[in-house]
Amino acid sequence: MLPQYAREVLGEGHLACFFVELVKVLDFSPILGAYTKECGQPPYHPVMMTLLLMYAYARGITSSREIERRCETDLAFRYLTGGERPDHDTVCAFRVRHLEAFRALFVDTPRVASQSGLKKVGHLSVDGTKMKANASKHKAMSYGRMDEAMKKLDEQVERLLAEAEELDAQEDERHGKGRRGDELPEEMKDPKKRAERLREAARQVEEEKKVALAVEKEKRRERIGQAKQELEERMKRKLLTKRGRKAYARRKVTAEPVIGQVKNTVLPRFSLRGLLKVQGEFSLACAVHNLKKMWKQGWELPSLAAQAA
């Protein structure tokens, strides 16, 4: 049987209880501002949906279907939603609708941290990392590559049409009108000879594929090596300066831990596609990371009186 008071079971120090307290301190106006008309069925409360998404990301859960299941089986999720069970379509639609508001929410988290006891924010670190996306890297294209690909496709179409016309003329001359030209030649009518010819053709095709793949792989390796060499040269020039060495030494205590924590505990891979959607989802993940940091450090959220002051 479910407990009567879920908060007593979870404990005041539970992360879900911390997120509920955020209702008093975070600025949810960018999200609430999207709801100006009352029509249709009453929606789930936007603040509740926001806290649900934030808590799910804090637990490393980004799948809308998994969030729906947790709202049915996980006590902390049920406490956050007040017993409501939004389905995965609702969760997904809410996340996509408020991507821009999540950026504002992320910007608001340093203010809350400052009022909670963080003394100063001054050093800015910039670093890069690779994150898994919800798309195939082999099929994704930039606008520049798409333009090049379209030009190549147009050239291929023109070339294929010309080749087809020339081939039709050659086949008419070779086989005569009214003949398809796909009749088996005499040497292929024998099943044994036919099987051997097919095996030989398959071997040739496989060898050609291997050669083409090796050539493409070598070209890619050269491009990567050249880019890596250029970056290394730029980094070497920066590290020759005292200021550059001092800044580089701070990576292990500034940018790298944060990136590792976000990737391993909040956002292992993106759930959305497209640059703008990815930016919005990453803002949500960064806001959750900041709030989790406050929770782990045991900072007290600012009181309403302190905010008014």
mmCIF file with all atom_site columns, N, CA and C in Angstrom, residues 253-286:
data_model
loop_
_atom_site.group_PDB
_atom_site.id
_atom_site.type_symbol
_atom_site.label_atom_id
_atom_site.label_alt_id
_atom_site.label_comp_id
_atom_site.label_asym_id
_atom_site.label_entity_id
_atom_site.label_seq_id
_atom_site.pdbx_PDB_ins_code
_atom_site.Cartn_x
_atom_site.Cartn_y
_atom_site.Cartn_z
_atom_site.occupancy
_atom_site.B_iso_or_equiv
_atom_site.pdbx_formal_charge
_atom_site.auth_seq_id
_atom_site.auth_comp_id
_atom_site.auth_asym_id
_atom_site.auth_atom_id
_atom_site.pdbx_PDB_model_num
ATOM 1   N N  . VAL A 1 253 ? 39.830 21.255 -13.152 1.00 0.00 ? 253 VAL A N  1
ATOM 2   C CA . VAL A 1 253 ? 39.016 21.608 -11.980 1.00 0.00 ? 253 VAL A CA 1
ATOM 3   C C  . VAL A 1 253 ? 37.840 22.512 -12.363 1.00 0.00 ? 253 VAL A C  1
ATOM 4   N N  . THR A 1 254 ? 37.719 22.866 -13.641 1.00 0.00 ? 254 THR A N  1
ATOM 5   C CA . THR A 1 254 ? 36.617 23.750 -14.044 1.00 0.00 ? 254 THR A CA 1
ATOM 6   C C  . THR A 1 254 ? 35.716 23.064 -15.068 1.00 0.00 ? 254 THR A C  1
ATOM 7   N N  . ALA A 1 255 ? 36.174 22.949 -16.295 1.00 0.00 ? 255 ALA A N  1
ATOM 8   C CA . ALA A 1 255 ? 35.306 22.479 -17.371 1.00 0.00 ? 255 ALA A CA 1
ATOM 9   C C  . ALA A 1 255 ? 35.144 20.954 -17.396 1.00 0.00 ? 255 ALA A C  1
ATOM 10  N N  . GLU A 1 256 ? 36.233 20.225 -17.250 1.00 0.00 ? 256 GLU A N  1
ATOM 11  C CA . GLU A 1 256 ? 36.171 18.777 -17.422 1.00 0.00 ? 256 GLU A CA 1
ATOM 12  C C  . GLU A 1 256 ? 35.268 18.077 -16.413 1.00 0.00 ? 256 GLU A C  1
ATOM 13  N N  . PRO A 1 257 ? 35.317 18.400 -15.120 1.00 0.00 ? 257 PRO A N  1
ATOM 14  C CA . PRO A 1 257 ? 34.390 17.741 -14.187 1.00 0.00 ? 257 PRO A CA 1
ATOM 15  C C  . PRO A 1 257 ? 32.926 18.007 -14.519 1.00 0.00 ? 257 PRO A C  1
ATOM 16  N N  . VAL A 1 258 ? 32.624 19.239 -14.905 1.00 0.00 ? 258 VAL A N  1
ATOM 17  C CA . VAL A 1 258 ? 31.234 19.587 -15.230 1.00 0.00 ? 258 VAL A CA 1
ATOM 18  C C  . VAL A 1 258 ? 30.753 18.796 -16.433 1.00 0.00 ? 258 VAL A C  1
ATOM 19  N N  . ILE A 1 259 ? 31.567 18.732 -17.483 1.00 0.00 ? 259 ILE A N  1
ATOM 20  C CA . ILE A 1 259 ? 31.194 17.992 -18.683 1.00 0.00 ? 259 ILE A CA 1
ATOM 21  C C  . ILE A 1 259 ? 30.973 16.517 -18.346 1.00 0.00 ? 259 ILE A C  1
ATOM 22  N N  . GLY A 1 260 ? 31.871 15.950 -17.551 1.00 0.00 ? 260 GLY A N  1
ATOM 23  C CA . GLY A 1 260 ? 31.718 14.550 -17.170 1.00 0.00 ? 260 GLY A CA 1
ATOM 24  C C  . GLY A 1 260 ? 30.462 14.306 -16.358 1.00 0.00 ? 260 GLY A C  1
ATOM 25  N N  . GLN A 1 261 ? 30.147 15.203 -15.441 1.00 0.00 ? 261 GLN A N  1
ATOM 26  C CA . GLN A 1 261 ? 28.956 15.039 -14.616 1.00 0.00 ? 261 GLN A CA 1
ATOM 27  C C  . GLN A 1 261 ? 27.682 15.156 -15.447 1.00 0.00 ? 261 GLN A C  1
ATOM 28  N N  . VAL A 1 262 ? 27.646 16.103 -16.369 1.00 0.00 ? 262 VAL A N  1
ATOM 29  C CA . VAL A 1 262 ? 26.459 16.270 -17.210 1.00 0.00 ? 262 VAL A CA 1
ATOM 30  C C  . VAL A 1 262 ? 26.253 15.045 -18.092 1.00 0.00 ? 262 VAL A C  1
ATOM 31  N N  . LYS A 1 263 ? 27.323 14.540 -18.703 1.00 0.00 ? 263 LYS A N  1
ATOM 32  C CA . LYS A 1 263 ? 27.197 13.417 -19.619 1.00 0.00 ? 263 LYS A CA 1
ATOM 33  C C  . LYS A 1 263 ? 26.894 12.102 -18.896 1.00 0.00 ? 263 LYS A C  1
ATOM 34  N N  . ASN A 1 264 ? 27.414 11.927 -17.703 1.00 0.00 ? 264 ASN A N  1
ATOM 35  C CA . ASN A 1 264 ? 27.270 10.646 -17.010 1.00 0.00 ? 264 ASN A CA 1
ATOM 36  C C  . ASN A 1 264 ? 26.053 10.563 -16.102 1.00 0.00 ? 264 ASN A C  1
ATOM 37  N N  . THR A 1 265 ? 25.542 11.697 -15.636 1.00 0.00 ? 265 THR A N  1
ATOM 38  C CA . THR A 1 265 ? 24.448 11.652 -14.671 1.00 0.00 ? 265 THR A CA 1
ATOM 39  C C  . THR A 1 265 ? 23.187 12.381 -15.105 1.00 0.00 ? 265 THR A C  1
ATOM 40  N N  . VAL A 1 266 ? 23.275 13.254 -16.099 1.00 0.00 ? 266 VAL A N  1
ATOM 41  C CA . VAL A 1 266 ? 22.099 14.048 -16.487 1.00 0.00 ? 266 VAL A CA 1
ATOM 42  C C  . VAL A 1 266 ? 21.672 13.751 -17.918 1.00 0.00 ? 266 VAL A C  1
ATOM 43  N N  . LEU A 1 267 ? 22.574 13.919 -18.879 1.00 0.00 ? 267 LEU A N  1
ATOM 44  C CA . LEU A 1 267 ? 22.213 13.811 -20.294 1.00 0.00 ? 267 LEU A CA 1
ATOM 45  C C  . LEU A 1 267 ? 23.207 12.911 -21.018 1.00 0.00 ? 267 LEU A C  1
ATOM 46  N N  . PRO A 1 268 ? 23.036 11.589 -20.962 1.00 0.00 ? 268 PRO A N  1
ATOM 47  C CA . PRO A 1 268 ? 23.966 10.696 -21.665 1.00 0.00 ? 268 PRO A CA 1
ATOM 48  C C  . PRO A 1 268 ? 23.904 10.833 -23.178 1.00 0.00 ? 268 PRO A C  1
ATOM 49  N N  . ARG A 1 269 ? 22.747 11.196 -23.714 1.00 0.00 ? 269 ARG A N  1
ATOM 50  C CA . ARG A 1 269 ? 22.608 11.450 -25.147 1.00 0.00 ? 269 ARG A CA 1
ATOM 51  C C  . ARG A 1 269 ? 21.396 12.343 -25.368 1.00 0.00 ? 269 ARG A C  1
ATOM 52  N N  . PHE A 1 270 ? 21.395 13.067 -26.478 1.00 0.00 ? 270 PHE A N  1
ATOM 53  C CA . PHE A 1 270 ? 20.275 13.949 -26.793 1.00 0.00 ? 270 PHE A CA 1
ATOM 54  C C  . PHE A 1 270 ? 19.070 13.128 -27.233 1.00 0.00 ? 270 PHE A C  1
ATOM 55  N N  . SER A 1 271 ? 17.879 13.605 -26.853 1.00 0.00 ? 271 SER A N  1
ATOM 56  C CA . SER A 1 271 ? 16.638 12.948 -27.251 1.00 0.00 ? 271 SER A CA 1
ATOM 57  C C  . SER A 1 271 ? 15.988 13.629 -28.438 1.00 0.00 ? 271 SER A C  1
ATOM 58  N N  . LEU A 1 272 ? 16.401 14.855 -28.747 1.00 0.00 ? 272 LEU A N  1
ATOM 59  C CA . LEU A 1 272 ? 15.787 15.643 -29.811 1.00 0.00 ? 272 LEU A CA 1
ATOM 60  C C  . LEU A 1 272 ? 16.754 15.842 -30.968 1.00 0.00 ? 272 LEU A C  1
ATOM 61  N N  . ARG A 1 273 ? 16.217 16.266 -32.090 1.00 0.00 ? 273 ARG A N  1
ATOM 62  C CA . ARG A 1 273 ? 17.026 16.485 -33.288 1.00 0.00 ? 273 ARG A CA 1
ATOM 63  C C  . ARG A 1 273 ? 16.931 17.933 -33.731 1.00 0.00 ? 273 ARG A C  1
ATOM 64  N N  . GLY A 1 274 ? 17.974 18.422 -34.341 1.00 0.00 ? 274 GLY A N  1
ATOM 65  C CA . GLY A 1 274 ? 18.010 19.809 -34.800 1.00 0.00 ? 274 GLY A CA 1
ATOM 66  C C  . GLY A 1 274 ? 18.788 20.674 -33.831 1.00 0.00 ? 274 GLY A C  1
ATOM 67  N N  . LEU A 1 275 ? 19.500 21.660 -34.386 1.00 0.00 ? 275 LEU A N  1
ATOM 68  C CA . LEU A 1 275 ? 20.392 22.489 -33.569 1.00 0.00 ? 275 LEU A CA 1
ATOM 69  C C  . LEU A 1 275 ? 19.638 23.228 -32.475 1.00 0.00 ? 275 LEU A C  1
ATOM 70  N N  . LEU A 1 276 ? 18.524 23.869 -32.803 1.00 0.00 ? 276 LEU A N  1
ATOM 71  C CA . LEU A 1 276 ? 17.786 24.648 -31.813 1.00 0.00 ? 276 LEU A CA 1
ATOM 72  C C  . LEU A 1 276 ? 17.223 23.758 -30.710 1.00 0.00 ? 276 LEU A C  1
ATOM 73  N N  . LYS A 1 277 ? 16.712 22.593 -31.089 1.00 0.00 ? 277 LYS A N  1
ATOM 74  C CA . LYS A 1 277 ? 16.158 21.684 -30.085 1.00 0.00 ? 277 LYS A CA 1
ATOM 75  C C  . LYS A 1 277 ? 17.259 21.127 -29.177 1.00 0.00 ? 277 LYS A C  1
ATOM 76  N N  . VAL A 1 278 ? 18.398 20.816 -29.777 1.00 0.00 ? 278 VAL A N  1
ATOM 77  C CA . VAL A 1 278 ? 19.518 20.317 -28.981 1.00 0.00 ? 278 VAL A CA 1
ATOM 78  C C  . VAL A 1 278 ? 20.004 21.386 -28.007 1.00 0.00 ? 278 VAL A C  1
ATOM 79  N N  . GLN A 1 279 ? 20.064 22.634 -28.463 1.00 0.00 ? 279 GLN A N  1
ATOM 80  C CA . GLN A 1 279 ? 20.484 23.720 -27.577 1.00 0.00 ? 279 GLN A CA 1
ATOM 81  C C  . GLN A 1 279 ? 19.519 23.875 -26.408 1.00 0.00 ? 279 GLN A C  1
ATOM 82  N N  . GLY A 1 280 ? 18.220 23.776 -26.683 1.00 0.00 ? 280 GLY A N  1
ATOM 83  C CA . GLY A 1 280 ? 17.233 23.883 -25.608 1.00 0.00 ? 280 GLY A CA 1
ATOM 84  C C  . GLY A 1 280 ? 17.333 22.735 -24.622 1.00 0.00 ? 280 GLY A C  1
ATOM 85  N N  . GLU A 1 281 ? 17.509 21.512 -25.133 1.00 0.00 ? 281 GLU A N  1
ATOM 86  C CA . GLU A 1 281 ? 17.632 20.364 -24.235 1.00 0.00 ? 281 GLU A CA 1
ATOM 87  C C  . GLU A 1 281 ? 18.907 20.445 -23.403 1.00 0.00 ? 281 GLU A C  1
ATOM 88  N N  . PHE A 1 282 ? 19.983 20.939 -24.021 1.00 0.00 ? 282 PHE A N  1
ATOM 89  C CA . PHE A 1 282 ? 21.231 21.071 -23.268 1.00 0.00 ? 282 PHE A CA 1
ATOM 90  C C  . PHE A 1 282 ? 21.102 22.140 -22.191 1.00 0.00 ? 282 PHE A C  1
ATOM 91  N N  . SER A 1 283 ? 20.348 23.212 -22.463 1.00 0.00 ? 283 SER A N  1
ATOM 92  C CA . SER A 1 283 ? 20.106 24.232 -21.435 1.00 0.00 ? 283 SER A CA 1
ATOM 93  C C  . SER A 1 283 ? 19.356 23.632 -20.253 1.00 0.00 ? 283 SER A C  1
ATOM 94  N N  . LEU A 1 284 ? 18.375 22.783 -20.545 1.00 0.00 ? 284 LEU A N  1
ATOM 95  C CA . LEU A 1 284 ? 17.650 22.105 -19.469 1.00 0.00 ? 284 LEU A CA 1
ATOM 96  C C  . LEU A 1 284 ? 18.598 21.236 -18.645 1.00 0.00 ? 284 LEU A C  1
ATOM 97  N N  . ALA A 1 285 ? 19.479 20.502 -19.317 1.00 0.00 ? 285 ALA A N  1
ATOM 98  C CA . ALA A 1 285 ? 20.423 19.648 -18.613 1.00 0.00 ? 285 ALA A CA 1
ATOM 99  C C  . ALA A 1 285 ? 21.385 20.467 -17.757 1.00 0.00 ? 285 ALA A C  1
ATOM 100 N N  . CYS A 1 286 ? 21.836 21.619 -18.261 1.00 0.00 ? 286 CYS A N  1
ATOM 101 C CA . CYS A 1 286 ? 22.752 22.467 -17.492 1.00 0.00 ? 286 CYS A CA 1
ATOM 102 C C  . CYS A 1 286 ? 22.052 23.065 -16.273 1.00 0.00 ? 286 CYS A C  1
#
